[in-house]
Amino acid sequence: QVGKAAEFYNTYGEAEMLHPASILSDNESPGMDFTKTHPAAALGKASVPDSEGEEVISTAELVEDLCTYVYQYGSDRSKTRSMICHIYHHALHGRFVEARDLLLMSHLQDTIQNAGDVSTMILFNRMMVTLGMCAFRMGKIWSAHQCLAEICSSRVRELLAQGVSTGRYNEKSAEQGKLEKRRQVPYHQHINLELLEASHLISAMLLEVPNMASADERRSRVISRTFRKHHDIYDRQVFTGPPEQTRDFVMQASRALRKGDWKTCSGYLMRMEVWKLVPGEQSVEQIQAMLLEKIKLEGLRTYLFAFSSQYDSLSLTQLCGMFEMSKNEVHSVVSKMIINRELYASWDQPTETIVLRKVEPTSLQIMALQFAEKAAGLVEANERLLDATSGTYGYKDHDWKDGGGGGHGRSSGFRGRGPKGGGGGG
């Protein structure tokens, strides 16, 4: 394209100087009447013929050759930056496997903290974000969350050099502020933060919602603390209006997914305005089709986690109808849950049913146990408070063998908080 542009300039000069008639005309018309039509229109549109046998340059091979040269002759800093750019280029063009292999073989995640160069660390952050969004587009939800979780959980704009923090308690000097502004990335190189937030929250939702339904909160392993924090804040709101921002759409979708309602969940996610920002032809349709399959799968797992204790058996045909999945897909998901001891059940092959075993406490029993623990803690706290004034409950034997000073000191101190005349007492 650059060669054709140079040849066009040498032949016709600057494109702005051409007559509009020659630009709008498609073909040369020798029989055109010049008395009624401008001559420029008769000569046809100004163009340069395609050169035959033109060499097609592959950007992947070109970048690999350039990076290989730097690996051989460059300094340590230039080698690190070229490796990051190489991974970035793979991720930008959808080659996630190649980018992941380069990242793991280079051990950049272990050595980037010792780089000592802020610009290199910013480039590393941008590479990780691009790699995570590439994994999300490819449907690799776990890998996407692993790449995005650390950066998206804190100051995203600063870590990507796409904004300067103007916090109330910002203690940066004027020189540090100038240096930070110089490191900012040009606007045309910005990574869209709304699309980044959507990728992070949706991948966290697909992992965390089944995890929240799989076990009670006392022993469940938290996968995404950021998602849990947003989810808890959203649940505590008294009134929640219709969703407007990306986070609101994801929180509403997660609330529906916790009930196993995959249709409502997918409806919220498909209506998000952020999909208009995805580049590439047919990219939005591919991402939405991938998300629909993932939502069905995780909705089935969440439904089994949340409501399996209410059933004695489940029909395979009924589950296929509820989640619009084939028998092989449902059979695969349920069998994997049984093998991983996430679901205590067995298959009855002749009738195509799942026979559930009652080994886990029901949700009511779990709430009763939590209530009993809180009541026991309240009783203990009241007895400790009573002990401070009248009894010896809760004190160890060695506290009294030392002369009893600890107990009497606490008692007199408590009485001293009363009104005047009633605290000193003998």
Short mmCIF file of C-alpha atoms in Angstrom, two decimals:
data_model
loop_
_atom_site.label_atom_id
_atom_site.label_comp_id
_atom_site.label_asym_id
_atom_site.label_seq_id
_atom_site.Cartn_x
_atom_site.Cartn_y
_atom_site.Cartn_z
CA GLN A 1 0.00 0.00 0.00
CA VAL A 2 2.86 2.40 0.72
CA GLY A 3 4.41 1.65 -2.68
CA LYS A 4 1.11 2.27 -4.45
CA ALA A 5 0.67 5.58 -2.63
CA ALA A 6 4.16 6.70 -3.69
CA GLU A 7 3.50 5.72 -7.32
CA PHE A 8 0.17 7.60 -7.27
CA TYR A 9 1.88 10.73 -5.99
CA ASN A 10 4.60 10.53 -8.64
CA THR A 11 1.98 10.11 -11.39
CA TYR A 12 -0.79 12.52 -10.38
CA GLY A 13 0.63 14.64 -7.57
CA GLU A 14 -1.32 15.40 -4.44
CA ALA A 15 -4.81 13.90 -4.28
CA GLU A 16 -6.27 17.13 -2.89
CA MET A 17 -5.32 18.95 -6.10
CA LEU A 18 -7.26 16.60 -8.41
CA HIS A 19 -10.52 17.79 -9.91
CA PRO A 20 -13.64 16.30 -8.24
CA ALA A 21 -14.87 15.05 -11.61
CA SER A 22 -11.89 12.72 -11.97
CA ILE A 23 -12.37 11.40 -8.44
CA LEU A 24 -16.08 10.65 -8.87
CA SER A 25 -15.78 9.14 -12.35
CA ASP A 26 -15.39 5.35 -12.44
CA ASN A 27 -14.52 4.53 -16.06
CA GLU A 28 -13.01 6.33 -19.04
CA SER A 29 -15.65 7.35 -21.63
CA PRO A 30 -14.03 8.24 -25.02
CA GLY A 31 -17.37 9.23 -26.62
CA MET A 32 -18.23 11.80 -23.97
CA ASP A 33 -19.17 15.29 -25.16
CA PHE A 34 -16.58 17.68 -23.73
CA THR A 35 -18.90 20.65 -24.35
CA LYS A 36 -21.26 19.36 -21.71
CA THR A 37 -18.89 17.40 -19.44
CA HIS A 38 -15.60 18.31 -17.85
CA PRO A 39 -12.60 16.67 -19.55
CA ALA A 40 -11.43 15.25 -16.26
CA ALA A 41 -14.52 13.05 -16.09
CA ALA A 42 -13.81 11.65 -19.57
CA LEU A 43 -10.32 10.53 -18.60
CA GLY A 44 -11.68 8.31 -15.81
CA LYS A 45 -10.80 7.97 -12.17
CA ALA A 46 -7.19 8.56 -11.21
CA SER A 47 -5.76 5.23 -10.07
CA VAL A 48 -2.64 3.13 -10.13
CA PRO A 49 -2.84 -0.43 -11.53
CA ASP A 50 -1.99 -3.29 -9.20
CA SER A 51 1.50 -4.61 -9.81
CA GLU A 52 1.57 -8.31 -10.65
CA GLY A 53 3.55 -10.60 -8.43
CA GLU A 54 3.68 -8.14 -5.56
CA GLU A 55 5.20 -9.71 -2.46
CA VAL A 56 2.82 -10.10 0.46
CA ILE A 57 4.52 -9.39 3.79
CA SER A 58 3.32 -11.27 6.86
CA THR A 59 3.37 -9.03 9.92
CA ALA A 60 3.76 -12.05 12.23
CA GLU A 61 6.95 -13.16 10.43
CA LEU A 62 8.27 -9.59 10.26
CA VAL A 63 7.77 -8.99 13.99
CA GLU A 64 9.32 -12.37 14.80
CA ASP A 65 12.41 -11.59 12.68
CA LEU A 66 12.83 -8.18 14.31
CA CYS A 67 12.42 -9.60 17.81
CA THR A 68 14.89 -12.41 17.06
CA TYR A 69 17.46 -9.82 16.04
CA VAL A 70 16.94 -7.94 19.31
CA TYR A 71 17.19 -11.19 21.31
CA GLN A 72 20.63 -11.81 19.78
CA TYR A 73 22.20 -8.36 19.92
CA GLY A 74 20.10 -6.19 22.26
CA SER A 75 20.55 -5.20 25.89
CA ASP A 76 18.61 -6.78 28.73
CA ARG A 77 16.07 -3.96 28.77
CA SER A 78 15.54 -4.08 25.01
CA LYS A 79 15.19 -7.89 25.13
CA THR A 80 12.50 -7.60 27.79
CA ARG A 81 10.60 -4.93 25.89
CA SER A 82 10.83 -6.81 22.59
CA MET A 83 9.49 -9.95 24.25
CA ILE A 84 6.56 -7.97 25.65
CA CYS A 85 5.88 -6.44 22.23
CA HIS A 86 6.07 -9.89 20.61
CA ILE A 87 3.49 -11.29 23.05
CA TYR A 88 1.36 -8.16 22.61
CA HIS A 89 1.34 -8.61 18.82
CA HIS A 90 0.25 -12.26 19.11
CA ALA A 91 -2.55 -11.36 21.54
CA LEU A 92 -3.70 -8.43 19.43
CA HIS A 93 -4.24 -10.72 16.42
CA GLY A 94 -5.99 -13.52 18.33
CA ARG A 95 -3.08 -15.96 18.63
CA PHE A 96 -3.58 -16.70 22.31
CA VAL A 97 -1.73 -20.01 22.48
CA GLU A 98 1.46 -18.58 20.96
CA ALA A 99 1.28 -15.52 23.24
CA ARG A 100 0.72 -17.65 26.34
CA ASP A 101 3.62 -19.98 25.50
CA LEU A 102 5.98 -17.03 25.00
CA LEU A 103 4.89 -15.51 28.31
CA LEU A 104 5.42 -18.75 30.22
CA MET A 105 8.78 -19.54 28.61
CA SER A 106 10.17 -16.05 29.21
CA HIS A 107 9.18 -16.00 32.95
CA LEU A 108 8.31 -12.32 32.60
CA GLN A 109 5.80 -12.48 35.43
CA ASP A 110 8.59 -13.44 37.86
CA THR A 111 11.22 -10.97 36.67
CA ILE A 112 9.20 -7.87 35.74
CA GLN A 113 9.28 -6.56 39.32
CA ASN A 114 13.08 -6.34 39.07
CA ALA A 115 13.01 -4.37 35.83
CA GLY A 116 13.29 -1.03 37.64
CA ASP A 117 11.82 0.75 34.63
CA VAL A 118 8.34 2.23 34.98
CA SER A 119 7.71 2.41 31.23
CA THR A 120 8.56 -1.29 30.84
CA MET A 121 6.19 -2.23 33.66
CA ILE A 122 3.43 -0.15 32.03
CA LEU A 123 4.05 -1.98 28.75
CA PHE A 124 3.86 -5.29 30.64
CA ASN A 125 0.51 -4.28 32.17
CA ARG A 126 -0.87 -3.38 28.76
CA MET A 127 0.34 -6.68 27.38
CA MET A 128 -1.36 -8.66 30.17
CA VAL A 129 -4.63 -6.80 29.63
CA THR A 130 -4.51 -7.44 25.88
CA LEU A 131 -3.72 -11.11 26.49
CA GLY A 132 -6.66 -11.40 28.88
CA MET A 133 -9.07 -9.81 26.41
CA CYS A 134 -7.76 -12.14 23.70
CA ALA A 135 -8.44 -15.13 25.96
CA PHE A 136 -11.95 -13.81 26.62
CA ARG A 137 -12.66 -13.55 22.88
CA MET A 138 -11.43 -17.13 22.44
CA GLY A 139 -13.75 -18.40 25.20
CA LYS A 140 -10.95 -19.25 27.67
CA ILE A 141 -12.68 -17.77 30.71
CA TRP A 142 -10.28 -19.02 33.40
CA SER A 143 -7.20 -17.74 31.55
CA ALA A 144 -8.91 -14.40 30.90
CA HIS A 145 -9.67 -13.96 34.59
CA GLN A 146 -6.12 -14.89 35.60
CA CYS A 147 -4.71 -12.23 33.27
CA LEU A 148 -7.17 -9.46 34.16
CA ALA A 149 -7.83 -9.96 37.88
CA GLU A 150 -4.73 -8.30 39.31
CA ILE A 151 -4.76 -5.18 37.12
CA CYS A 152 -8.54 -4.63 37.11
CA SER A 153 -8.77 -4.83 40.90
CA SER A 154 -7.00 -1.50 41.49
CA ARG A 155 -6.13 1.73 39.68
CA VAL A 156 -6.58 0.66 36.08
CA ARG A 157 -5.96 4.06 34.47
CA GLU A 158 -2.64 4.54 36.23
CA LEU A 159 -1.41 1.01 35.59
CA LEU A 160 -2.16 1.35 31.87
CA ALA A 161 -0.85 4.95 31.66
CA GLN A 162 -4.20 6.20 30.39
CA GLY A 163 -4.87 8.76 33.10
CA VAL A 164 -3.38 10.55 36.09
CA SER A 165 -4.72 10.06 39.60
CA THR A 166 -6.17 13.20 41.13
CA GLY A 167 -7.06 11.79 44.52
CA ARG A 168 -7.67 13.84 47.60
CA TYR A 169 -4.74 12.29 49.47
CA ASN A 170 -2.35 12.27 46.53
CA GLU A 171 1.11 13.00 47.92
CA LYS A 172 3.07 13.32 44.67
CA SER A 173 5.44 16.16 44.13
CA ALA A 174 5.29 18.45 41.12
CA GLU A 175 8.23 16.67 39.50
CA GLN A 176 6.63 13.25 39.96
CA GLY A 177 3.41 14.55 38.45
CA LYS A 178 5.28 15.82 35.38
CA LEU A 179 7.03 12.47 34.93
CA GLU A 180 3.75 10.64 35.20
CA LYS A 181 2.16 12.86 32.57
CA ARG A 182 5.08 12.25 30.21
CA ARG A 183 4.54 8.51 30.49
CA GLN A 184 0.93 8.72 29.32
CA VAL A 185 0.02 6.69 26.24
CA PRO A 186 -1.36 8.61 23.21
CA TYR A 187 -5.12 8.58 22.92
CA HIS A 188 -5.19 6.51 19.72
CA GLN A 189 -3.37 3.71 21.58
CA HIS A 190 -5.78 3.60 24.51
CA ILE A 191 -7.36 0.31 25.53
CA ASN A 192 -11.09 0.80 25.99
CA LEU A 193 -11.73 0.60 29.74
CA GLU A 194 -15.42 -0.25 29.42
CA LEU A 195 -14.65 -3.25 27.24
CA LEU A 196 -11.91 -4.23 29.67
CA GLU A 197 -14.28 -3.99 32.65
CA ALA A 198 -16.91 -6.04 30.82
CA SER A 199 -14.40 -8.79 30.00
CA HIS A 200 -13.16 -8.92 33.59
CA LEU A 201 -16.56 -8.87 35.32
CA ILE A 202 -18.19 -11.39 32.95
CA SER A 203 -15.32 -13.85 33.30
CA ALA A 204 -15.40 -13.38 37.09
CA MET A 205 -19.19 -13.90 37.10
CA LEU A 206 -18.96 -17.18 35.17
CA LEU A 207 -16.40 -18.47 37.67
CA GLU A 208 -17.63 -16.98 40.94
CA VAL A 209 -21.41 -17.51 40.77
CA PRO A 210 -21.18 -21.36 40.61
CA ASN A 211 -18.50 -21.17 43.30
CA MET A 212 -20.82 -19.13 45.54
CA ALA A 213 -23.62 -21.66 45.05
CA SER A 214 -21.41 -24.72 45.55
CA ALA A 215 -20.72 -24.35 49.28
CA ASP A 216 -21.63 -22.27 52.28
CA GLU A 217 -19.68 -19.08 52.82
CA ARG A 218 -17.66 -20.43 55.73
CA ARG A 219 -15.56 -22.77 53.60
CA SER A 220 -15.98 -21.54 50.04
CA ARG A 221 -12.81 -20.45 48.29
CA VAL A 222 -13.07 -16.94 46.87
CA ILE A 223 -12.02 -16.73 43.22
CA SER A 224 -12.62 -13.02 42.58
CA ARG A 225 -12.68 -10.68 45.57
CA THR A 226 -13.46 -7.72 43.32
CA PHE A 227 -16.59 -9.39 41.98
CA ARG A 228 -17.65 -10.44 45.50
CA LYS A 229 -17.27 -6.86 46.71
CA HIS A 230 -19.37 -5.42 43.86
CA HIS A 231 -21.95 -8.19 44.28
CA ASP A 232 -22.33 -7.61 48.03
CA ILE A 233 -22.66 -3.84 47.56
CA TYR A 234 -25.30 -4.36 44.87
CA ASP A 235 -27.25 -6.81 47.06
CA ARG A 236 -27.31 -4.39 50.00
CA GLN A 237 -28.90 -1.61 47.97
CA VAL A 238 -32.49 -0.92 48.95
CA PHE A 239 -33.57 0.15 45.49
CA THR A 240 -31.91 -0.90 42.24
CA GLY A 241 -33.17 0.78 39.11
CA PRO A 242 -32.76 -0.45 35.55
CA PRO A 243 -29.11 -1.10 34.64
CA GLU A 244 -27.25 1.71 32.91
CA GLN A 245 -23.53 1.04 33.26
CA THR A 246 -21.60 -2.10 32.37
CA ARG A 247 -21.23 -3.11 36.02
CA ASP A 248 -24.98 -2.81 36.60
CA PHE A 249 -25.74 -5.11 33.68
CA VAL A 250 -23.28 -7.74 34.95
CA MET A 251 -24.61 -7.57 38.52
CA GLN A 252 -28.20 -8.00 37.34
CA ALA A 253 -27.08 -10.92 35.15
CA SER A 254 -25.27 -12.54 38.08
CA ARG A 255 -28.37 -12.22 40.24
CA ALA A 256 -30.37 -14.11 37.58
CA LEU A 257 -27.62 -16.69 37.11
CA ARG A 258 -27.62 -17.51 40.83
CA LYS A 259 -31.19 -18.73 40.38
CA GLY A 260 -30.28 -20.77 37.29
CA ASP A 261 -32.22 -18.37 35.03
CA TRP A 262 -29.85 -18.39 32.07
CA LYS A 263 -32.27 -16.68 29.69
CA THR A 264 -32.57 -13.54 31.82
CA CYS A 265 -28.82 -13.56 32.43
CA SER A 266 -28.00 -13.77 28.74
CA GLY A 267 -30.61 -11.11 27.96
CA TYR A 268 -28.88 -8.59 30.24
CA LEU A 269 -25.43 -9.34 28.82
CA MET A 270 -26.51 -9.19 25.18
CA ARG A 271 -28.10 -5.75 25.67
CA MET A 272 -24.90 -4.09 26.81
CA GLU A 273 -23.77 -1.15 24.71
CA VAL A 274 -20.14 -2.12 25.14
CA TRP A 275 -20.34 -4.74 22.38
CA LYS A 276 -20.43 -1.93 19.81
CA LEU A 277 -16.80 -1.21 20.71
CA VAL A 278 -15.52 -4.66 19.68
CA PRO A 279 -13.47 -4.38 16.45
CA GLY A 280 -13.57 -6.84 13.58
CA GLU A 281 -16.24 -8.29 11.33
CA GLN A 282 -18.52 -10.89 12.91
CA SER A 283 -16.55 -10.53 16.17
CA VAL A 284 -19.58 -9.43 18.20
CA GLU A 285 -21.69 -12.34 16.95
CA GLN A 286 -18.93 -14.82 17.77
CA ILE A 287 -18.43 -13.44 21.29
CA GLN A 288 -22.17 -13.42 22.02
CA ALA A 289 -22.56 -17.00 20.74
CA MET A 290 -19.65 -18.09 22.94
CA LEU A 291 -21.12 -16.31 25.97
CA LEU A 292 -24.51 -17.91 25.41
CA GLU A 293 -22.97 -21.41 25.53
CA LYS A 294 -20.93 -20.55 28.64
CA ILE A 295 -23.99 -19.09 30.40
CA LYS A 296 -26.01 -22.24 29.68
CA LEU A 297 -23.25 -24.45 31.05
CA GLU A 298 -22.62 -22.39 34.20
CA GLY A 299 -26.37 -21.93 34.68
CA LEU A 300 -26.80 -25.70 34.72
CA ARG A 301 -23.98 -26.11 37.24
CA THR A 302 -25.36 -23.31 39.43
CA TYR A 303 -28.87 -24.80 39.31
CA LEU A 304 -27.56 -28.20 40.40
CA PHE A 305 -25.47 -26.67 43.19
CA ALA A 306 -28.30 -24.51 44.52
CA PHE A 307 -31.34 -26.78 44.19
CA SER A 308 -30.06 -30.36 44.09
CA SER A 309 -30.89 -30.77 47.79
CA GLN A 310 -34.56 -30.21 46.98
CA TYR A 311 -34.76 -33.20 44.59
CA ASP A 312 -34.57 -36.96 44.91
CA SER A 313 -33.92 -37.41 41.20
CA LEU A 314 -33.67 -35.32 38.04
CA SER A 315 -34.58 -36.27 34.50
CA LEU A 316 -31.96 -35.80 31.82
CA THR A 317 -34.64 -34.85 29.30
CA GLN A 318 -36.02 -32.19 31.63
CA LEU A 319 -32.58 -30.62 32.13
CA CYS A 320 -32.01 -30.59 28.37
CA GLY A 321 -35.31 -28.75 27.89
CA MET A 322 -34.64 -26.25 30.68
CA PHE A 323 -31.19 -25.22 29.44
CA GLU A 324 -31.59 -25.97 25.71
CA MET A 325 -28.57 -28.25 25.65
CA SER A 326 -28.07 -31.62 24.01
CA LYS A 327 -28.06 -34.84 26.03
CA ASN A 328 -24.35 -35.33 25.49
CA GLU A 329 -23.55 -31.85 26.81
CA VAL A 330 -25.70 -32.25 29.94
CA HIS A 331 -24.36 -35.75 30.53
CA SER A 332 -20.80 -34.47 30.24
CA VAL A 333 -21.36 -31.59 32.70
CA VAL A 334 -23.13 -33.73 35.30
CA SER A 335 -20.60 -36.58 35.03
CA LYS A 336 -17.73 -34.14 35.52
CA MET A 337 -19.41 -32.73 38.64
CA ILE A 338 -19.90 -36.25 40.02
CA ILE A 339 -16.26 -37.20 39.34
CA ASN A 340 -14.98 -34.02 41.03
CA ARG A 341 -17.26 -34.70 44.06
CA GLU A 342 -19.09 -31.45 43.48
CA LEU A 343 -22.41 -33.29 43.18
CA TYR A 344 -23.28 -36.38 45.23
CA ALA A 345 -25.32 -38.37 42.74
CA SER A 346 -25.24 -41.30 40.35
CA TRP A 347 -26.62 -42.06 36.91
CA ASP A 348 -29.53 -44.40 36.31
CA GLN A 349 -28.84 -45.21 32.68
CA PRO A 350 -32.04 -47.15 31.75
CA THR A 351 -34.35 -44.30 32.81
CA GLU A 352 -31.86 -41.46 32.02
CA THR A 353 -32.21 -39.91 35.46
CA ILE A 354 -29.81 -38.52 38.04
CA VAL A 355 -30.32 -40.09 41.47
CA LEU A 356 -29.27 -37.58 44.14
CA ARG A 357 -27.90 -38.61 47.53
CA LYS A 358 -28.77 -36.60 50.65
CA VAL A 359 -25.37 -36.10 52.22
CA GLU A 360 -25.15 -32.34 52.35
CA PRO A 361 -27.22 -30.16 54.68
CA THR A 362 -30.03 -28.21 53.12
CA SER A 363 -29.98 -24.43 52.89
CA LEU A 364 -32.32 -24.24 55.89
CA GLN A 365 -29.98 -26.41 57.95
CA ILE A 366 -27.00 -24.27 56.96
CA MET A 367 -28.86 -21.12 58.04
CA ALA A 368 -29.82 -22.81 61.32
CA LEU A 369 -26.17 -23.68 62.00
CA GLN A 370 -25.10 -20.11 61.25
CA PHE A 371 -27.84 -18.79 63.55
CA ALA A 372 -26.72 -21.16 66.32
CA GLU A 373 -23.12 -19.98 66.00
CA LYS A 374 -24.13 -16.33 66.13
CA ALA A 375 -26.37 -16.96 69.14
CA ALA A 376 -23.54 -18.77 70.94
CA GLY A 377 -21.22 -15.87 70.20
CA LEU A 378 -23.79 -13.40 71.56
CA VAL A 379 -24.23 -15.42 74.76
CA GLU A 380 -20.48 -15.56 75.28
CA ALA A 381 -20.14 -11.82 74.76
CA ASN A 382 -22.91 -11.13 77.31
CA GLU A 383 -21.30 -13.41 79.87
CA ARG A 384 -17.94 -11.71 79.41
CA LEU A 385 -19.64 -8.36 79.98
CA LEU A 386 -21.37 -9.68 83.09
CA ASP A 387 -18.08 -11.12 84.34
CA ALA A 388 -16.53 -7.66 84.35
CA THR A 389 -18.89 -6.59 87.16
CA SER A 390 -19.90 -9.59 89.24
CA GLY A 391 -18.35 -12.92 88.43
CA THR A 392 -15.22 -14.83 87.63
CA TYR A 393 -16.45 -16.49 84.44
CA GLY A 394 -13.97 -16.54 81.64
CA TYR A 395 -10.81 -15.78 83.63
CA LYS A 396 -7.95 -18.22 83.79
CA ASP A 397 -6.67 -19.65 87.01
CA HIS A 398 -3.27 -17.97 86.82
CA ASP A 399 -4.96 -14.54 86.68
CA TRP A 400 -6.17 -15.10 90.26
CA LYS A 401 -3.04 -16.78 91.56
CA ASP A 402 -1.10 -13.59 90.88
CA GLY A 403 -3.13 -11.76 93.50
CA GLY A 404 -6.35 -11.09 91.66
CA GLY A 405 -5.28 -7.65 90.56
CA GLY A 406 -6.37 -8.11 86.97
CA GLY A 407 -9.97 -8.93 87.78
CA HIS A 408 -10.47 -6.23 90.42
CA GLY A 409 -8.80 -3.65 88.25
CA ARG A 410 -11.19 -4.30 85.38
CA SER A 411 -14.19 -4.29 87.73
CA SER A 412 -13.33 -0.97 89.34
CA GLY A 413 -12.58 0.52 85.97
CA PHE A 414 -16.01 -0.47 84.68
CA ARG A 415 -17.76 1.07 87.72
CA GLY A 416 -15.77 4.25 87.33
CA ARG A 417 -17.68 5.09 84.11
CA GLY A 418 -20.95 5.70 86.05
CA PRO A 419 -22.36 9.03 87.20
CA LYS A 420 -20.66 11.07 89.89
CA GLY A 421 -20.94 9.69 93.37
CA GLY A 422 -21.68 6.14 92.26
CA GLY A 423 -18.32 4.97 90.94
CA GLY A 424 -15.82 5.13 93.76
CA GLY A 425 -17.37 2.96 96.32
CA GLY A 426 -15.39 1.10 98.86
#
